[in-house]
GROMACS .gro file of C-alpha atoms in nm:
model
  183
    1UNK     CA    1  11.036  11.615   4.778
    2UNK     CA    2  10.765  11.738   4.498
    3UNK     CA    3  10.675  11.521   4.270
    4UNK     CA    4  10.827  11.781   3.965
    5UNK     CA    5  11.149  11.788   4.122
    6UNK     CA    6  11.184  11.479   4.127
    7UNK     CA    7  11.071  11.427   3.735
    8UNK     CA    8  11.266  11.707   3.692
    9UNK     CA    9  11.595  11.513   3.824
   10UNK     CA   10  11.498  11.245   3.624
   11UNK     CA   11  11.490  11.402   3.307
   12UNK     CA   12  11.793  11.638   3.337
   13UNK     CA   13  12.037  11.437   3.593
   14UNK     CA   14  12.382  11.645   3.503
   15UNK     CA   15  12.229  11.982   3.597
   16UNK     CA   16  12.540  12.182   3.791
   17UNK     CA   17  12.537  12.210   4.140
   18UNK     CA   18  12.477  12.577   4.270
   19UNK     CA   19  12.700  12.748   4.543
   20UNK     CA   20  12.671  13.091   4.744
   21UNK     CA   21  12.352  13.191   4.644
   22UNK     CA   22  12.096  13.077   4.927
   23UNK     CA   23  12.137  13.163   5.273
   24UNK     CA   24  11.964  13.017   5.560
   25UNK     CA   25  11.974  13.269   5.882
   26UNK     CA   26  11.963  13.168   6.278
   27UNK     CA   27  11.544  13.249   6.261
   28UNK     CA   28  11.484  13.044   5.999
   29UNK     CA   29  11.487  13.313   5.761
   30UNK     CA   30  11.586  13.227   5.406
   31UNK     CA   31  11.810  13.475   5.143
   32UNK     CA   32  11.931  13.548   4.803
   33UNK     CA   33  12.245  13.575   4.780
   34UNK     CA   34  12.325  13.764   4.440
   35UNK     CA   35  12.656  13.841   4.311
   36UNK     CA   36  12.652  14.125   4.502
   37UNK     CA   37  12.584  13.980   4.862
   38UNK     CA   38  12.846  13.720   4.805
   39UNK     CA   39  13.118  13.953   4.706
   40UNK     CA   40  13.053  14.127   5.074
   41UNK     CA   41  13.181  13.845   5.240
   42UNK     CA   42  13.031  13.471   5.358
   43UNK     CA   43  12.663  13.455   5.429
   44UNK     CA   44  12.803  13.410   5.869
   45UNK     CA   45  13.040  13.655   5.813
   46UNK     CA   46  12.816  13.994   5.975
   47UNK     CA   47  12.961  14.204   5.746
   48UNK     CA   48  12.655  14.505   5.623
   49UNK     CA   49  12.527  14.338   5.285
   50UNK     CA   50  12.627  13.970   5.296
   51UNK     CA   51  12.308  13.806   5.374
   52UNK     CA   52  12.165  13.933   5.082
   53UNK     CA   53  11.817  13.993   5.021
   54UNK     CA   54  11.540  13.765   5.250
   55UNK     CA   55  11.259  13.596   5.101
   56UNK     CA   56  10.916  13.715   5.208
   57UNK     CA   57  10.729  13.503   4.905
   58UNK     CA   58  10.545  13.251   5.128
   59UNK     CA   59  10.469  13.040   4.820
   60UNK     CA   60  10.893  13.035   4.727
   61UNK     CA   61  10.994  12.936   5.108
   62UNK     CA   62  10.705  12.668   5.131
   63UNK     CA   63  10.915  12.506   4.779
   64UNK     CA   64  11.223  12.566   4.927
   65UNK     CA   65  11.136  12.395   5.273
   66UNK     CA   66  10.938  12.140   5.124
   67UNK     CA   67  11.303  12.068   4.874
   68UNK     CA   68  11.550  12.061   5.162
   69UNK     CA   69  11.761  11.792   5.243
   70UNK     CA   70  12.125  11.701   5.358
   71UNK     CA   71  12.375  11.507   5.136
   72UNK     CA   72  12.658  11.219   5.237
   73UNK     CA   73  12.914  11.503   5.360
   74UNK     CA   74  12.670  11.715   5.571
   75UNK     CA   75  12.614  12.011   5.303
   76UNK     CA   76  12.254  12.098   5.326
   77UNK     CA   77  12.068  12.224   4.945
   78UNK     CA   78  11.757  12.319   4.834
   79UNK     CA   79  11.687  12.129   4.547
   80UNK     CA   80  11.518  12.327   4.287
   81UNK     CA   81  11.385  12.123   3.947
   82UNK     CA   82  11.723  11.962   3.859
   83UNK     CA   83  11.955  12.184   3.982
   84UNK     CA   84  12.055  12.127   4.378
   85UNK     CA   85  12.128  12.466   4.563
   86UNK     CA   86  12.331  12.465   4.814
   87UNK     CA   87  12.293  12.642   5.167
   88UNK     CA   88  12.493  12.864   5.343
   89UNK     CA   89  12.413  12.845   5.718
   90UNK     CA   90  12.455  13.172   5.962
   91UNK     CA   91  12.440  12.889   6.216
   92UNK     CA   92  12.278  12.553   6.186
   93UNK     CA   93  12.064  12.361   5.928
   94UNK     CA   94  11.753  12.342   6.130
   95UNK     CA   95  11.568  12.633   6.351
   96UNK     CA   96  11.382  12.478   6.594
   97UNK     CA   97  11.035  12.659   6.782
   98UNK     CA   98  10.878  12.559   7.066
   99UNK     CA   99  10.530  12.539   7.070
  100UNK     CA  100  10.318  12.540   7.441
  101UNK     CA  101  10.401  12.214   7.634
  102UNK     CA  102  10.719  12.176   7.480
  103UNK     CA  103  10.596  12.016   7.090
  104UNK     CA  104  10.899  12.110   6.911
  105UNK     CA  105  10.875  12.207   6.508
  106UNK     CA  106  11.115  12.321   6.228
  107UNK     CA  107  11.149  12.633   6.041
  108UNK     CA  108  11.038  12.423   5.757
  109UNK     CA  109  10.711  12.325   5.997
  110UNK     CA  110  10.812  11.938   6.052
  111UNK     CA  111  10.718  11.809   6.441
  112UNK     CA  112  11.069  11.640   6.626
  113UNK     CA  113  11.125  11.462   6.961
  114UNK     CA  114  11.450  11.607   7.146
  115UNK     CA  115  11.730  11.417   7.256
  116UNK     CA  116  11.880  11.676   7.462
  117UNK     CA  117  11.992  12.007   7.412
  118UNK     CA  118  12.319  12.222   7.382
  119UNK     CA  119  12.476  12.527   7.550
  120UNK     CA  120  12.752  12.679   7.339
  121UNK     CA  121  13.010  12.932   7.523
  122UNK     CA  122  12.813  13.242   7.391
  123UNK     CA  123  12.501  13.150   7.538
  124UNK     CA  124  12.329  13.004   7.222
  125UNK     CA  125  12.084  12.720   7.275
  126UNK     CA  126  12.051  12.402   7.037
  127UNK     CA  127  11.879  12.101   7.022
  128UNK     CA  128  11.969  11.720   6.864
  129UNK     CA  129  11.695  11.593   6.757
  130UNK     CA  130  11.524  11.323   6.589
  131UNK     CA  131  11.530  11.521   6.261
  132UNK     CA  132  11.877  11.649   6.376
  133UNK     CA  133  12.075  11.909   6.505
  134UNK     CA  134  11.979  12.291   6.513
  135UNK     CA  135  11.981  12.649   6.720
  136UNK     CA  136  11.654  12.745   6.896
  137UNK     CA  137  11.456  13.007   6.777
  138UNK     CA  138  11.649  13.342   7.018
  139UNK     CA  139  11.266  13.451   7.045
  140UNK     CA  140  11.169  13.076   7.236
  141UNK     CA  141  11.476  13.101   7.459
  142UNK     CA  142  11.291  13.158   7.755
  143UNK     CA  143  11.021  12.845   7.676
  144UNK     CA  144  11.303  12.616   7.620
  145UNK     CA  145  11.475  12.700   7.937
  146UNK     CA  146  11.185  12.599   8.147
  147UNK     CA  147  11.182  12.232   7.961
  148UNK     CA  148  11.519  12.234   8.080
  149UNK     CA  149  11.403  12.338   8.427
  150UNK     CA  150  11.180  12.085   8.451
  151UNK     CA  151  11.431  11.858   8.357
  152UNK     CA  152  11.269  11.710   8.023
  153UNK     CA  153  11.584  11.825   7.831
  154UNK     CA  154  11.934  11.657   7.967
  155UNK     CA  155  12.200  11.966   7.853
  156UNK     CA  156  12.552  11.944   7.757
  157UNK     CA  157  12.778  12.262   7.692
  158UNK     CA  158  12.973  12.238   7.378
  159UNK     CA  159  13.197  12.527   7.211
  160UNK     CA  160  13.038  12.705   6.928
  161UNK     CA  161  13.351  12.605   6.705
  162UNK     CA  162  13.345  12.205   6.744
  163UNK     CA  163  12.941  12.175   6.655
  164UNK     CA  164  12.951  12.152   6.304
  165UNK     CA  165  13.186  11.854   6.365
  166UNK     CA  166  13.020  11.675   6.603
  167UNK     CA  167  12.678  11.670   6.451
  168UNK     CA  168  12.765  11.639   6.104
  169UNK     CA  169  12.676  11.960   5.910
  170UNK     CA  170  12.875  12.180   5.705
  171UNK     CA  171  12.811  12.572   5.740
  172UNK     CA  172  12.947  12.691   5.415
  173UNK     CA  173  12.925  12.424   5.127
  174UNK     CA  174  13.048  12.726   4.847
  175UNK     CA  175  13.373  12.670   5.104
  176UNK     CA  176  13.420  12.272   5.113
  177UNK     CA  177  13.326  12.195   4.746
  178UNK     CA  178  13.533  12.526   4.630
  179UNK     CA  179  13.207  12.652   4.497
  180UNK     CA  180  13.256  12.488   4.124
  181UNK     CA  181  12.933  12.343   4.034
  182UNK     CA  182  13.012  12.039   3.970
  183UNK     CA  183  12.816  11.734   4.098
   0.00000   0.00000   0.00000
């Protein structure tokens, strides 16, 4: 975390919690969700307008990336100055690419060993990790099935439905928390 967020918390520590308004897609693509966006529907939902509007400033994602973290009940947040921003995920809190040989890294660029991966009913491949648990990249696909070829990756097939349970995460915090703001 930067060194002015965390003066930032400091200084101002009763700074509402924010709901709905960042959105965190399957590529590791962040978005604004404005009032607009959230009145189509949840960020996962599909429907034409939800996601909102993505991010392209590289100097606003590196912040953002750099500012992310989890809290006690799974809900991941961006945590901007002193206010903490909470994440809607379109599917889980980390995309992971493969580099050549296998070297796995985040969206947010951070290197992670894998435990093994995951095989949901649709066909979607994730990976538990040391950092934790998240979808591979769709555009690596094809790299990660040849770790699992080569049998550096055990695999397990879970439904699509029962992963936010078992590892912990929470796809829509604006859901859980009711989306009130408070801390």
């Amino acid at each position: 975390m930067d060194d002015i967020v965390k003066q930032a918390m400091a200084k101002w520590p009763h700074v509402p919690h924010c709901y709905g308004w960042l959105g965190l897609d399957a590529r590791g693509n962040w978005y604004m969700r404005d009032e607009r966006a959230q009145r189509q529907g949840a960020f996962a939902s599909g429907q034409p307008g939800a996601k909102g509007a993505e991010l392209k400033h590289d100097k606003l994602r590196a912040f953002i990336e750099r500012n992310y973290g989890v809290d006690d009940a799974g809900c991941w947040y961006f945590q901007n100055g002193p206010q903490r921003v909470y994440v809607e995920l379109e599917s889980t809190p980390w995309v992971w690419r493969l580099q050549p040989g296998g070297t796995v890294h985040s969206h947010t660029g951070l290197t992670t060993a894998v435990r093994k991966a995951v095989l949901d009913e649709h066909g979607h491949l994730y990976l538990d990790t040391q950092l934790g648990f998240g979808i591979v990249h769709s555009q690596d696909v094809w790299d990660a099935s040849e770790c699992m070829e080569r049998a550096h990756w055990t695999v397990e097939e879970q439904t699509q439905a029962e992963l936010p349970r078992i590892y912990g995460y929470c796809i829509s915090p604006q859901l859980q928390h009711g989306g009130t703001g408070e801390k």
